[in-house]
Amino acid sequence: MTDKQVVLGAAAPAGRTDFAVLADAARTAERGRFDFFLIDGVTAANALAGYTDAVGLAATLDTTSAEPFDVARRFASLDHLSGGRAAWNTAAPADGRAAEFVDTARTLWDSWAEGVVTVDRGAGRFVSDPTAGAFYHRGRHFDIGGRFTVPRSPQAQPVVIVSGDGPEARDLAARHGDAIIAPLGTLGTLETARALHADLARRTVDAGRPAGAVKVLFTATFAGTAASVADRIVRWVREDAADGFVLPSLLTPDGLDPFVDTVVPLLQDRGVLRTDYTTATLRQHLGLGAPRSHRAVNPRSPQKVPS
């Protein structure tokens, strides 16, 4: 078996609001041992947490009309509700606000150290550290402080996915993301995809992170036989052109079952896709480590993002 595993995601059916259809597509992705199911909005992801057991739940929520505290709270809550399977998918506007937004959300998630929730009903104590959740941030776009009300979630922080392939998206992913989803149609070839993969690795290192810290995923429609599709996926993953692929919404739900029934077994036979889930959280599915809490080192220090 090759060491490098393919990451697979599936987008929710476009324009379908019938929850039964969404739940069926999510369960099909789980049957195919996909890493995550991508859906528009946190509310639907919360509902799907009760209909799935292992597949990650990635909800799209942009930063243009929201505030960091609310977004951080909603995704931390989803992470608790799903047992550590939450991901936030966001775009990268060219105004710099998105980077500070994600940075601030990560600060809020990090405001609780590990192991401070110690419920002692007799003593009336909920936490061992009275400063748990304290934070402040002062930057160009946000100036907030107070106490974050959601304890540290099962995977420490929800996975952050950045959608787009422009320089702003690449920089945001390199600095603050765990994965990037780029449209394959703007790239097309193995060589151009490999160039993007290498460029993102360079940007990630420049941001002070390991080269492989961000998974590079492409949205793709596949033509050909199941064997030719599996061959292409394996080649791109093994030749560092991609870490994985996301089946776009136009392929779900009708195209998802055939992919799971015909392509997935070939990927499993070739050793690039799990035959069963052996990990509990989305971070673990993706091979990402849990971020270490700054408060574990400085437990009484409020979290601050450098402006």
PDB file of N, CA and C in Angstrom, residues 182-251:
ATOM      1  N   ALA A 182      -9.495  24.035  -5.301  1.00  0.00           N
ATOM      2  CA  ALA A 182      -9.332  24.849  -6.508  1.00  0.00           C
ATOM      3  C   ALA A 182     -10.103  24.206  -7.653  1.00  0.00           C
ATOM      4  N   PRO A 183     -10.698  25.023  -8.529  1.00  0.00           N
ATOM      5  CA  PRO A 183     -11.425  24.464  -9.682  1.00  0.00           C
ATOM      6  C   PRO A 183     -10.452  23.924 -10.716  1.00  0.00           C
ATOM      7  N   LEU A 184     -10.575  22.664 -11.033  1.00  0.00           N
ATOM      8  CA  LEU A 184      -9.655  22.040 -11.977  1.00  0.00           C
ATOM      9  C   LEU A 184      -9.796  22.613 -13.374  1.00  0.00           C
ATOM     10  N   GLY A 185     -10.945  23.146 -13.710  1.00  0.00           N
ATOM     11  CA  GLY A 185     -11.160  23.673 -15.046  1.00  0.00           C
ATOM     12  C   GLY A 185     -10.222  24.802 -15.417  1.00  0.00           C
ATOM     13  N   THR A 186      -9.715  25.552 -14.418  1.00  0.00           N
ATOM     14  CA  THR A 186      -8.801  26.649 -14.718  1.00  0.00           C
ATOM     15  C   THR A 186      -7.360  26.169 -14.839  1.00  0.00           C
ATOM     16  N   LEU A 187      -7.129  24.897 -14.580  1.00  0.00           N
ATOM     17  CA  LEU A 187      -5.764  24.370 -14.587  1.00  0.00           C
ATOM     18  C   LEU A 187      -5.621  23.294 -15.657  1.00  0.00           C
ATOM     19  N   GLY A 188      -6.424  22.259 -15.528  1.00  0.00           N
ATOM     20  CA  GLY A 188      -6.537  21.279 -16.591  1.00  0.00           C
ATOM     21  C   GLY A 188      -5.513  20.172 -16.605  1.00  0.00           C
ATOM     22  N   THR A 189      -4.242  20.489 -16.665  1.00  0.00           N
ATOM     23  CA  THR A 189      -3.233  19.467 -16.892  1.00  0.00           C
ATOM     24  C   THR A 189      -2.509  19.084 -15.610  1.00  0.00           C
ATOM     25  N   LEU A 190      -1.878  17.930 -15.675  1.00  0.00           N
ATOM     26  CA  LEU A 190      -1.076  17.464 -14.549  1.00  0.00           C
ATOM     27  C   LEU A 190       0.012  18.461 -14.208  1.00  0.00           C
ATOM     28  N   GLU A 191       0.626  19.034 -15.232  1.00  0.00           N
ATOM     29  CA  GLU A 191       1.756  19.939 -15.005  1.00  0.00           C
ATOM     30  C   GLU A 191       1.309  21.225 -14.308  1.00  0.00           C
ATOM     31  N   THR A 192       0.194  21.797 -14.740  1.00  0.00           N
ATOM     32  CA  THR A 192      -0.252  23.035 -14.106  1.00  0.00           C
ATOM     33  C   THR A 192      -0.753  22.766 -12.686  1.00  0.00           C
ATOM     34  N   ALA A 193      -1.370  21.623 -12.478  1.00  0.00           N
ATOM     35  CA  ALA A 193      -1.801  21.265 -11.130  1.00  0.00           C
ATOM     36  C   ALA A 193      -0.600  21.053 -10.222  1.00  0.00           C
ATOM     37  N   ARG A 194       0.433  20.407 -10.733  1.00  0.00           N
ATOM     38  CA  ARG A 194       1.643  20.207  -9.940  1.00  0.00           C
ATOM     39  C   ARG A 194       2.303  21.542  -9.598  1.00  0.00           C
ATOM     40  N   ALA A 195       2.233  22.489 -10.529  1.00  0.00           N
ATOM     41  CA  ALA A 195       2.797  23.815 -10.268  1.00  0.00           C
ATOM     42  C   ALA A 195       2.041  24.509  -9.137  1.00  0.00           C
ATOM     43  N   LEU A 196       0.697  24.394  -9.127  1.00  0.00           N
ATOM     44  CA  LEU A 196      -0.074  24.983  -8.034  1.00  0.00           C
ATOM     45  C   LEU A 196       0.280  24.318  -6.713  1.00  0.00           C
ATOM     46  N   HIS A 197       0.398  23.006  -6.729  1.00  0.00           N
ATOM     47  CA  HIS A 197       0.748  22.254  -5.524  1.00  0.00           C
ATOM     48  C   HIS A 197       2.084  22.741  -4.976  1.00  0.00           C
ATOM     49  N   ALA A 198       3.066  22.906  -5.862  1.00  0.00           N
ATOM     50  CA  ALA A 198       4.392  23.361  -5.441  1.00  0.00           C
ATOM     51  C   ALA A 198       4.358  24.810  -4.954  1.00  0.00           C
ATOM     52  N   ASP A 199       3.574  25.641  -5.638  1.00  0.00           N
ATOM     53  CA  ASP A 199       3.460  27.046  -5.236  1.00  0.00           C
ATOM     54  C   ASP A 199       2.848  27.168  -3.851  1.00  0.00           C
ATOM     55  N   LEU A 200       1.827  26.366  -3.581  1.00  0.00           N
ATOM     56  CA  LEU A 200       1.209  26.430  -2.259  1.00  0.00           C
ATOM     57  C   LEU A 200       2.171  25.926  -1.181  1.00  0.00           C
ATOM     58  N   ALA A 201       2.945  24.903  -1.501  1.00  0.00           N
ATOM     59  CA  ALA A 201       3.946  24.418  -0.534  1.00  0.00           C
ATOM     60  C   ALA A 201       4.949  25.519  -0.214  1.00  0.00           C
ATOM     61  N   ARG A 202       5.372  26.268  -1.234  1.00  0.00           N
ATOM     62  CA  ARG A 202       6.311  27.363  -1.014  1.00  0.00           C
ATOM     63  C   ARG A 202       5.694  28.448  -0.142  1.00  0.00           C
ATOM     64  N   ARG A 203       4.462  28.827  -0.459  1.00  0.00           N
ATOM     65  CA  ARG A 203       3.795  29.857   0.330  1.00  0.00           C
ATOM     66  C   ARG A 203       3.598  29.403   1.776  1.00  0.00           C
ATOM     67  N   THR A 204       3.314  28.126   1.970  1.00  0.00           N
ATOM     68  CA  THR A 204       3.098  27.599   3.315  1.00  0.00           C
ATOM     69  C   THR A 204       4.384  27.667   4.129  1.00  0.00           C
ATOM     70  N   VAL A 205       5.488  27.310   3.509  1.00  0.00           N
ATOM     71  CA  VAL A 205       6.784  27.408   4.192  1.00  0.00           C
ATOM     72  C   VAL A 205       7.105  28.863   4.501  1.00  0.00           C
ATOM     73  N   ASP A 206       6.841  29.765   3.566  1.00  0.00           N
ATOM     74  CA  ASP A 206       7.081  31.187   3.795  1.00  0.00           C
ATOM     75  C   ASP A 206       6.248  31.717   4.962  1.00  0.00           C
ATOM     76  N   ALA A 207       5.097  31.080   5.195  1.00  0.00           N
ATOM     77  CA  ALA A 207       4.232  31.481   6.308  1.00  0.00           C
ATOM     78  C   ALA A 207       4.648  30.842   7.623  1.00  0.00           C
ATOM     79  N   GLY A 208       5.748  30.065   7.589  1.00  0.00           N
ATOM     80  CA  GLY A 208       6.262  29.466   8.812  1.00  0.00           C
ATOM     81  C   GLY A 208       5.645  28.130   9.172  1.00  0.00           C
ATOM     82  N   ARG A 209       5.049  27.470   8.189  1.00  0.00           N
ATOM     83  CA  ARG A 209       4.420  26.178   8.425  1.00  0.00           C
ATOM     84  C   ARG A 209       5.095  25.108   7.571  1.00  0.00           C
ATOM     85  N   PRO A 210       4.927  23.814   7.915  1.00  0.00           N
ATOM     86  CA  PRO A 210       5.504  22.752   7.095  1.00  0.00           C
ATOM     87  C   PRO A 210       4.906  22.729   5.691  1.00  0.00           C
ATOM     88  N   ALA A 211       5.689  22.291   4.727  1.00  0.00           N
ATOM     89  CA  ALA A 211       5.268  22.336   3.325  1.00  0.00           C
ATOM     90  C   ALA A 211       3.978  21.570   3.069  1.00  0.00           C
ATOM     91  N   GLY A 212       3.746  20.476   3.757  1.00  0.00           N
ATOM     92  CA  GLY A 212       2.558  19.662   3.514  1.00  0.00           C
ATOM     93  C   GLY A 212       1.411  19.934   4.459  1.00  0.00           C
ATOM     94  N   ALA A 213       1.426  21.091   5.107  1.00  0.00           N
ATOM     95  CA  ALA A 213       0.393  21.379   6.111  1.00  0.00           C
ATOM     96  C   ALA A 213      -0.975  21.631   5.502  1.00  0.00           C
ATOM     97  N   VAL A 214      -1.025  21.972   4.216  1.00  0.00           N
ATOM     98  CA  VAL A 214      -2.286  22.298   3.547  1.00  0.00           C
ATOM     99  C   VAL A 214      -2.544  21.283   2.438  1.00  0.00           C
ATOM    100  N   LYS A 215      -3.690  20.630   2.491  1.00  0.00           N
ATOM    101  CA  LYS A 215      -4.061  19.662   1.464  1.00  0.00           C
ATOM    102  C   LYS A 215      -4.580  20.397   0.227  1.00  0.00           C
ATOM    103  N   VAL A 216      -4.091  19.999  -0.935  1.00  0.00           N
ATOM    104  CA  VAL A 216      -4.500  20.618  -2.202  1.00  0.00           C
ATOM    105  C   VAL A 216      -5.525  19.710  -2.877  1.00  0.00           C
ATOM    106  N   LEU A 217      -6.745  20.217  -3.006  1.00  0.00           N
ATOM    107  CA  LEU A 217      -7.847  19.457  -3.583  1.00  0.00           C
ATOM    108  C   LEU A 217      -8.387  20.184  -4.802  1.00  0.00           C
ATOM    109  N   PHE A 218      -8.865  19.442  -5.759  1.00  0.00           N
ATOM    110  CA  PHE A 218      -9.449  20.025  -6.961  1.00  0.00           C
ATOM    111  C   PHE A 218     -10.888  19.544  -7.142  1.00  0.00           C
ATOM    112  N   THR A 219     -11.768  20.449  -7.553  1.00  0.00           N
ATOM    113  CA  THR A 219     -13.098  20.010  -7.986  1.00  0.00           C
ATOM    114  C   THR A 219     -12.967  19.488  -9.402  1.00  0.00           C
ATOM    115  N   ALA A 220     -13.552  18.336  -9.641  1.00  0.00           N
ATOM    116  CA  ALA A 220     -13.326  17.698 -10.936  1.00  0.00           C
ATOM    117  C   ALA A 220     -14.513  16.853 -11.344  1.00  0.00           C
ATOM    118  N   THR A 221     -14.819  16.903 -12.630  1.00  0.00           N
ATOM    119  CA  THR A 221     -15.748  15.949 -13.235  1.00  0.00           C
ATOM    120  C   THR A 221     -14.904  14.978 -14.034  1.00  0.00           C
ATOM    121  N   PHE A 222     -15.139  13.703 -13.849  1.00  0.00           N
ATOM    122  CA  PHE A 222     -14.303  12.692 -14.483  1.00  0.00           C
ATOM    123  C   PHE A 222     -15.054  12.018 -15.617  1.00  0.00           C
ATOM    124  N   ALA A 223     -14.384  11.913 -16.767  1.00  0.00           N
ATOM    125  CA  ALA A 223     -14.947  11.216 -17.917  1.00  0.00           C
ATOM    126  C   ALA A 223     -14.129   9.967 -18.184  1.00  0.00           C
ATOM    127  N   GLY A 224     -14.785   8.938 -18.713  1.00  0.00           N
ATOM    128  CA  GLY A 224     -14.091   7.713 -19.044  1.00  0.00           C
ATOM    129  C   GLY A 224     -14.590   6.545 -18.223  1.00  0.00           C
ATOM    130  N   THR A 225     -13.906   5.426 -18.356  1.00  0.00           N
ATOM    131  CA  THR A 225     -14.276   4.233 -17.600  1.00  0.00           C
ATOM    132  C   THR A 225     -13.854   4.387 -16.148  1.00  0.00           C
ATOM    133  N   ALA A 226     -14.397   3.538 -15.300  1.00  0.00           N
ATOM    134  CA  ALA A 226     -14.013   3.566 -13.891  1.00  0.00           C
ATOM    135  C   ALA A 226     -12.515   3.359 -13.743  1.00  0.00           C
ATOM    136  N   ALA A 227     -11.957   2.462 -14.554  1.00  0.00           N
ATOM    137  CA  ALA A 227     -10.526   2.181 -14.464  1.00  0.00           C
ATOM    138  C   ALA A 227      -9.691   3.395 -14.864  1.00  0.00           C
ATOM    139  N   SER A 228     -10.112   4.110 -15.919  1.00  0.00           N
ATOM    140  CA  SER A 228      -9.336   5.279 -16.352  1.00  0.00           C
ATOM    141  C   SER A 228      -9.440   6.410 -15.342  1.00  0.00           C
ATOM    142  N   VAL A 229     -10.606   6.563 -14.718  1.00  0.00           N
ATOM    143  CA  VAL A 229     -10.763   7.583 -13.685  1.00  0.00           C
ATOM    144  C   VAL A 229      -9.881   7.256 -12.489  1.00  0.00           C
ATOM    145  N   ALA A 230      -9.896   6.006 -12.057  1.00  0.00           N
ATOM    146  CA  ALA A 230      -9.045   5.595 -10.932  1.00  0.00           C
ATOM    147  C   ALA A 230      -7.577   5.795 -11.272  1.00  0.00           C
ATOM    148  N   ASP A 231      -7.189   5.463 -12.507  1.00  0.00           N
ATOM    149  CA  ASP A 231      -5.792   5.652 -12.929  1.00  0.00           C
ATOM    150  C   ASP A 231      -5.382   7.110 -12.820  1.00  0.00           C
ATOM    151  N   ARG A 232      -6.266   7.999 -13.270  1.00  0.00           N
ATOM    152  CA  ARG A 232      -5.936   9.427 -13.246  1.00  0.00           C
ATOM    153  C   ARG A 232      -5.796   9.922 -11.808  1.00  0.00           C
ATOM    154  N   ILE A 233      -6.706   9.523 -10.951  1.00  0.00           N
ATOM    155  CA  ILE A 233      -6.639   9.956  -9.555  1.00  0.00           C
ATOM    156  C   ILE A 233      -5.349   9.469  -8.911  1.00  0.00           C
ATOM    157  N   VAL A 234      -5.027   8.201  -9.109  1.00  0.00           N
ATOM    158  CA  VAL A 234      -3.809   7.637  -8.506  1.00  0.00           C
ATOM    159  C   VAL A 234      -2.571   8.348  -9.023  1.00  0.00           C
ATOM    160  N   ARG A 235      -2.517   8.605 -10.325  1.00  0.00           N
ATOM    161  CA  ARG A 235      -1.339   9.263 -10.891  1.00  0.00           C
ATOM    162  C   ARG A 235      -1.154  10.657 -10.323  1.00  0.00           C
ATOM    163  N   TRP A 236      -2.240  11.431 -10.255  1.00  0.00           N
ATOM    164  CA  TRP A 236      -2.132  12.800  -9.773  1.00  0.00           C
ATOM    165  C   TRP A 236      -1.703  12.844  -8.306  1.00  0.00           C
ATOM    166  N   VAL A 237      -2.197  11.910  -7.518  1.00  0.00           N
ATOM    167  CA  VAL A 237      -1.826  11.891  -6.102  1.00  0.00           C
ATOM    168  C   VAL A 237      -0.374  11.451  -5.938  1.00  0.00           C
ATOM    169  N   ARG A 238       0.030  10.436  -6.660  1.00  0.00           N
ATOM    170  CA  ARG A 238       1.389   9.917  -6.506  1.00  0.00           C
ATOM    171  C   ARG A 238       2.440  10.854  -7.088  1.00  0.00           C
ATOM    172  N   GLU A 239       2.045  11.684  -8.062  1.00  0.00           N
ATOM    173  CA  GLU A 239       3.012  12.594  -8.682  1.00  0.00           C
ATOM    174  C   GLU A 239       2.905  14.011  -8.136  1.00  0.00           C
ATOM    175  N   ASP A 240       2.297  14.157  -6.961  1.00  0.00           N
ATOM    176  CA  ASP A 240       2.225  15.443  -6.243  1.00  0.00           C
ATOM    177  C   ASP A 240       1.572  16.554  -7.049  1.00  0.00           C
ATOM    178  N   ALA A 241       0.570  16.170  -7.836  1.00  0.00           N
ATOM    179  CA  ALA A 241      -0.237  17.184  -8.511  1.00  0.00           C
ATOM    180  C   ALA A 241      -1.464  17.526  -7.681  1.00  0.00           C
ATOM    181  N   ALA A 242      -1.875  16.617  -6.812  1.00  0.00           N
ATOM    182  CA  ALA A 242      -3.049  16.836  -5.969  1.00  0.00           C
ATOM    183  C   ALA A 242      -2.959  15.924  -4.753  1.00  0.00           C
ATOM    184  N   ASP A 243      -3.623  16.358  -3.690  1.00  0.00           N
ATOM    185  CA  ASP A 243      -3.800  15.489  -2.525  1.00  0.00           C
ATOM    186  C   ASP A 243      -5.166  14.816  -2.561  1.00  0.00           C
ATOM    187  N   GLY A 244      -6.046  15.337  -3.410  1.00  0.00           N
ATOM    188  CA  GLY A 244      -7.356  14.731  -3.515  1.00  0.00           C
ATOM    189  C   GLY A 244      -8.284  15.512  -4.413  1.00  0.00           C
ATOM    190  N   PHE A 245      -9.549  15.095  -4.446  1.00  0.00           N
ATOM    191  CA  PHE A 245     -10.539  15.673  -5.348  1.00  0.00           C
ATOM    192  C   PHE A 245     -11.876  15.804  -4.640  1.00  0.00           C
ATOM    193  N   VAL A 246     -12.645  16.800  -5.078  1.00  0.00           N
ATOM    194  CA  VAL A 246     -14.000  17.009  -4.581  1.00  0.00           C
ATOM    195  C   VAL A 246     -14.948  16.865  -5.765  1.00  0.00           C
ATOM    196  N   LEU A 247     -15.877  15.932  -5.669  1.00  0.00           N
ATOM    197  CA  LEU A 247     -16.881  15.789  -6.716  1.00  0.00           C
ATOM    198  C   LEU A 247     -17.847  16.967  -6.619  1.00  0.00           C
ATOM    199  N   PRO A 248     -18.028  17.724  -7.697  1.00  0.00           N
ATOM    200  CA  PRO A 248     -18.860  18.929  -7.636  1.00  0.00           C
ATOM    201  C   PRO A 248     -20.335  18.596  -7.517  1.00  0.00           C
ATOM    202  N   SER A 249     -21.109  19.627  -7.168  1.00  0.00           N
ATOM    203  CA  SER A 249     -22.533  19.439  -6.904  1.00  0.00           C
ATOM    204  C   SER A 249     -23.304  18.930  -8.116  1.00  0.00           C
ATOM    205  N   LEU A 250     -22.820  19.216  -9.317  1.00  0.00           N
ATOM    206  CA  LEU A 250     -23.546  18.768 -10.501  1.00  0.00           C
ATOM    207  C   LEU A 250     -23.495  17.250 -10.662  1.00  0.00           C
ATOM    208  N   LEU A 251     -22.570  16.604  -9.957  1.00  0.00           N
ATOM    209  CA  LEU A 251     -22.484  15.147 -10.026  1.00  0.00           C
ATOM    210  C   LEU A 251     -23.297  14.459  -8.938  1.00  0.00           C
TER     211      LEU A 251
END
